[in-house]
Coordinates of C-alpha atoms and ligand atoms in Angstrom, one line a residue:
M22 CA 92.8 -67.6 -232.8
V23 CA 90.9 -67.5 -236.1
K24 CA 89.0 -70.7 -236.4
P25 CA 88.1 -72.2 -239.7
S26 CA 84.5 -71.2 -240.4
I27 CA 83.4 -74.6 -241.6
I28 CA 84.8 -77.9 -240.2
A29 CA 84.1 -81.1 -242.1
I30 CA 84.3 -84.5 -240.4
D31 CA 83.9 -87.4 -242.8
G32 CA 84.4 -91.1 -242.3
P33 CA 82.9 -94.6 -242.4
A34 CA 80.0 -95.8 -240.4
A35 CA 80.4 -95.8 -236.6
S36 CA 83.8 -94.3 -236.7
G37 CA 82.9 -91.9 -234.0
K38 CA 82.2 -88.9 -236.1
S39 CA 79.1 -87.8 -234.3
T40 CA 80.5 -88.0 -230.9
L41 CA 83.7 -86.1 -232.0
G42 CA 81.6 -83.6 -234.0
E43 CA 79.3 -82.9 -231.1
R44 CA 82.0 -82.4 -228.5
L45 CA 84.2 -80.4 -230.8
A46 CA 81.4 -78.1 -231.7
Q47 CA 80.6 -77.6 -228.0
R48 CA 84.3 -76.7 -227.1
I49 CA 84.6 -74.1 -229.8
G50 CA 81.0 -72.7 -229.7
Y51 CA 80.0 -73.9 -233.1
L52 CA 76.8 -75.4 -234.4
Y53 CA 76.9 -79.2 -234.9
F54 CA 75.1 -80.8 -237.7
D55 CA 74.9 -84.5 -238.5
T56 CA 74.1 -84.9 -242.1
G57 CA 73.4 -88.7 -241.8
I58 CA 70.2 -87.7 -240.1
L59 CA 68.8 -86.3 -243.3
Y60 CA 69.5 -89.5 -245.4
R61 CA 68.2 -91.6 -242.5
A62 CA 64.9 -89.4 -242.4
V63 CA 64.3 -89.9 -246.1
T64 CA 64.9 -93.6 -245.7
L65 CA 62.4 -93.8 -242.9
A66 CA 59.9 -91.7 -244.9
A67 CA 60.2 -93.9 -247.9
L68 CA 59.8 -97.1 -245.9
Q69 CA 56.7 -95.6 -244.3
K70 CA 55.1 -94.5 -247.4
F71 CA 56.1 -97.3 -249.8
G72 CA 57.3 -100.1 -247.6
R73 CA 60.5 -100.3 -249.7
V74 CA 63.3 -98.1 -251.1
D75 CA 64.0 -99.5 -254.5
Q76 CA 61.7 -97.1 -256.6
E77 CA 64.2 -94.4 -257.4
E78 CA 61.9 -92.1 -259.0
E79 CA 59.3 -92.0 -256.1
V80 CA 62.0 -91.9 -253.4
S81 CA 63.7 -89.1 -255.3
I82 CA 60.4 -87.0 -255.5
L83 CA 59.7 -87.7 -251.8
S84 CA 63.3 -86.4 -250.8
E85 CA 62.5 -83.2 -252.6
V86 CA 59.3 -82.5 -250.8
V87 CA 59.6 -84.2 -247.4
N88 CA 59.8 -81.8 -244.4
I89 CA 62.7 -82.8 -242.2
D90 CA 63.2 -80.6 -239.1
V91 CA 66.3 -80.9 -237.0
R92 CA 65.9 -78.9 -233.7
P93 CA 67.6 -78.6 -230.3
P94 CA 66.7 -81.7 -228.0
S95 CA 63.4 -81.3 -226.2
L96 CA 63.9 -84.4 -224.1
A97 CA 66.8 -85.7 -222.1
D98 CA 66.8 -89.2 -223.3
G99 CA 70.2 -89.4 -224.9
R100 CA 69.3 -87.5 -228.0
N101 CA 71.4 -84.7 -229.2
A102 CA 68.6 -83.2 -231.4
D103 CA 64.9 -83.6 -232.1
V104 CA 64.3 -85.0 -235.6
C105 CA 60.8 -84.5 -237.1
I106 CA 59.3 -85.6 -240.3
D107 CA 56.3 -83.6 -241.2
G108 CA 56.0 -82.5 -237.6
V109 CA 56.2 -86.0 -236.1
D110 CA 59.1 -86.9 -233.7
V111 CA 61.2 -89.7 -235.4
T112 CA 64.4 -89.2 -233.4
W113 CA 64.8 -92.8 -232.5
D114 CA 62.9 -94.3 -235.4
I115 CA 65.7 -93.3 -237.8
R116 CA 68.2 -95.5 -235.8
T117 CA 66.7 -98.9 -236.4
P118 CA 68.4 -101.8 -238.1
E119 CA 65.7 -101.4 -240.9
V120 CA 66.9 -97.9 -241.6
D121 CA 70.5 -98.9 -241.3
A122 CA 70.0 -101.7 -243.9
N123 CA 68.3 -99.4 -246.5
V124 CA 70.0 -95.9 -246.0
S125 CA 73.0 -96.6 -248.3
Q126 CA 70.7 -97.6 -251.2
I127 CA 68.8 -94.3 -250.9
S128 CA 72.0 -92.3 -250.4
A129 CA 73.3 -93.5 -253.8
Y130 CA 70.3 -91.8 -255.7
P131 CA 71.6 -88.7 -257.4
R132 CA 68.4 -86.6 -256.9
V133 CA 68.3 -87.6 -253.2
R134 CA 71.9 -86.5 -252.8
R135 CA 71.2 -83.2 -254.6
A136 CA 68.2 -82.4 -252.3
M137 CA 70.2 -83.2 -249.2
T138 CA 73.4 -81.4 -250.3
L139 CA 71.2 -78.2 -251.0
Q140 CA 69.8 -78.4 -247.5
Q141 CA 73.2 -79.0 -245.9
R142 CA 74.7 -76.0 -247.8
R143 CA 71.9 -73.9 -246.6
I144 CA 72.5 -74.8 -243.0
G145 CA 76.3 -74.4 -243.2
Q146 CA 76.7 -71.3 -245.3
R147 CA 76.6 -69.0 -242.4
G148 CA 79.7 -70.6 -241.1
G149 CA 80.5 -71.5 -237.4
V150 CA 79.5 -75.1 -238.0
V151 CA 81.0 -78.6 -237.5
M152 CA 79.4 -80.8 -240.2
V153 CA 79.6 -84.5 -240.1
G154 CA 78.9 -87.0 -243.0
R155 CA 80.5 -88.9 -245.9
D156 CA 81.1 -86.2 -248.5
I157 CA 81.2 -82.9 -246.6
G158 CA 84.9 -82.2 -247.4
T159 CA 84.6 -83.5 -250.9
V160 CA 81.2 -82.3 -252.3
V161 CA 79.1 -80.3 -249.8
F162 CA 81.8 -77.8 -248.6
P163 CA 85.0 -78.5 -250.5
E164 CA 86.2 -75.0 -249.4
A165 CA 85.9 -76.1 -245.7
G166 CA 88.9 -74.6 -243.7
L167 CA 89.5 -77.9 -241.9
K168 CA 88.6 -81.4 -243.1
I169 CA 89.0 -84.3 -240.8
Y170 CA 88.7 -87.8 -241.9
L171 CA 88.1 -90.1 -239.1
I172 CA 89.0 -93.8 -239.2
A173 CA 89.1 -97.0 -237.1
T174 CA 89.1 -100.7 -238.0
V175 CA 85.7 -102.2 -238.7
E176 CA 85.9 -104.5 -235.7
E177 CA 86.5 -101.5 -233.4
R178 CA 83.6 -99.7 -235.0
A179 CA 81.3 -102.7 -234.5
R180 CA 82.4 -102.8 -230.9
R181 CA 81.4 -99.2 -230.5
R182 CA 78.0 -99.6 -232.2
F183 CA 77.3 -102.7 -230.1
H184 CA 77.9 -100.7 -226.9
E185 CA 75.9 -97.8 -228.2
I186 CA 72.9 -100.0 -228.8
T187 CA 73.2 -102.1 -225.6
A188 CA 73.7 -98.8 -223.5
R189 CA 70.2 -97.8 -224.7
G190 CA 68.9 -101.0 -223.2
D191 CA 68.3 -102.6 -226.7
T192 CA 69.7 -106.0 -227.6
A193 CA 72.3 -106.3 -230.2
D194 CA 74.2 -109.1 -232.1
F195 CA 77.9 -108.3 -232.6
K196 CA 78.4 -110.5 -235.7
R197 CA 75.3 -108.9 -237.4
I198 CA 76.5 -105.4 -236.6
L199 CA 79.8 -106.2 -238.1
A200 CA 78.4 -107.7 -241.3
A201 CA 75.9 -104.7 -241.6
L202 CA 78.8 -102.2 -241.2
R203 CA 80.9 -104.0 -243.8
K204 CA 78.0 -103.9 -246.2
R205 CA 77.3 -100.3 -245.7
D206 CA 81.0 -99.4 -246.1
A207 CA 81.2 -101.2 -249.3
Y208 CA 78.1 -99.6 -250.6
D209 CA 79.1 -96.0 -249.5
S210 CA 82.7 -96.3 -250.8
G211 CA 81.6 -98.0 -254.1
R212 CA 78.9 -95.7 -255.2
K213 CA 79.6 -93.5 -258.3
L214 CA 78.3 -90.2 -256.9
A215 CA 80.1 -88.6 -253.8
P216 CA 81.6 -91.9 -252.6
L217 CA 83.0 -92.1 -249.2
K218 CA 86.7 -91.2 -249.5
P219 CA 89.0 -88.6 -247.9
A220 CA 89.3 -85.2 -249.6
E221 CA 92.8 -84.7 -251.0
D222 CA 93.4 -82.1 -248.4
A223 CA 91.7 -83.9 -245.5
I224 CA 93.7 -84.9 -242.4
I225 CA 93.4 -88.5 -241.5
L226 CA 92.7 -89.0 -237.8
D227 CA 93.0 -92.6 -236.7
S228 CA 91.0 -93.1 -233.5
E229 CA 92.1 -96.7 -233.0
G230 CA 93.2 -97.1 -229.3
L231 CA 92.3 -93.5 -228.5
S232 CA 89.7 -92.5 -225.9
I233 CA 87.1 -90.0 -227.1
D234 CA 88.8 -87.3 -225.0
Q235 CA 92.0 -88.0 -226.8
V236 CA 90.4 -87.7 -230.2
V237 CA 88.7 -84.5 -229.2
E238 CA 92.1 -83.0 -228.0
R239 CA 93.7 -84.0 -231.3
A240 CA 90.9 -82.4 -233.3
L241 CA 91.3 -79.2 -231.2
E242 CA 95.0 -79.1 -232.1
L243 CA 94.0 -79.3 -235.7
V244 CA 91.5 -76.4 -235.3
E245 CA 94.2 -74.3 -233.8
K246 CA 96.7 -75.2 -236.6
A247 CA 94.3 -74.7 -239.5
Ligands
CDP4 O1 76.0 -93.0 -237.7 P1 76.5 -93.9 -238.9 O2 78.0 -93.6 -239.1 O3 76.2 -95.3 -238.8 O4 75.7 -93.4 -240.1 P2 75.2 -92.0 -240.5 O5 76.3 -90.9 -240.5 O6 74.0 -91.7 -239.8 O7 74.8 -92.2 -242.1 C1 73.9 -93.1 -242.6 C2 74.2 -93.4 -244.0 O8 73.7 -92.2 -244.7 C3 75.6 -93.6 -244.5 O9 75.8 -95.0 -244.5 C4 75.5 -93.2 -245.9 O10 75.0 -94.1 -246.8 C5 74.6 -91.9 -245.8 N1 75.2 -90.7 -245.8 C6 75.8 -90.1 -247.0 O11 75.6 -90.8 -248.0 N2 76.2 -88.9 -247.0 C7 76.3 -88.2 -245.9 N3 76.9 -86.9 -246.0 C8 75.8 -88.7 -244.7 C9 75.3 -89.9 -244.6

């Protein structure tokens, strides 16, 4: 079987892209790369440096110089990669509600997107990669051999995020999660540059009511057919 060299998985927040991407990559021996990590890391770096994210010029410059490193996991604490900013481990710090609440604003800045897109192309250009994000099939790798657009209702996605947080031992408020997801979806879909939307040749995969194993099997069928 000749597999597509680049597999793009896009979709809204908490649609299960990361879990699918990771398992699919493992099954076919590909590298898995979650591009949300980069936008989250820039957001955290900006919050640490400026305490806010609304200064577009400063944040843009920061995104061009900040040193974000994504490496295989060094700890078995549920992480699927080590994420470091300038050598400091920030793997869990990029997953806080504060980063969640600010990441979409930063992701709309054109220079930030340009800097992140360049990094993503560098990582993916050798092929053998499952890349996950919002604009992989539309902007980063429009030539990807397989594009999956993963969807589920916002309520289902909020339930998944709720379980993800409580499984880590943290407390979570379902209504707040739901509201935050709705807000981020609106922001991501409404931005001018690289908005969240399926590529014209993307295959829509609706994960509603499917187990993660069923979603992975469905994706494997798509890899075979691609
Ligand atoms: O895991 P979750 O679906 O909540 O989000 P994520 O994939 O970690 O992405 C966090 C945010 O980064 C998104 O809400 C987008 O604003 C932005 N993002 C983007 O603009 N383009 C990408 N390729 C990936 C993420």
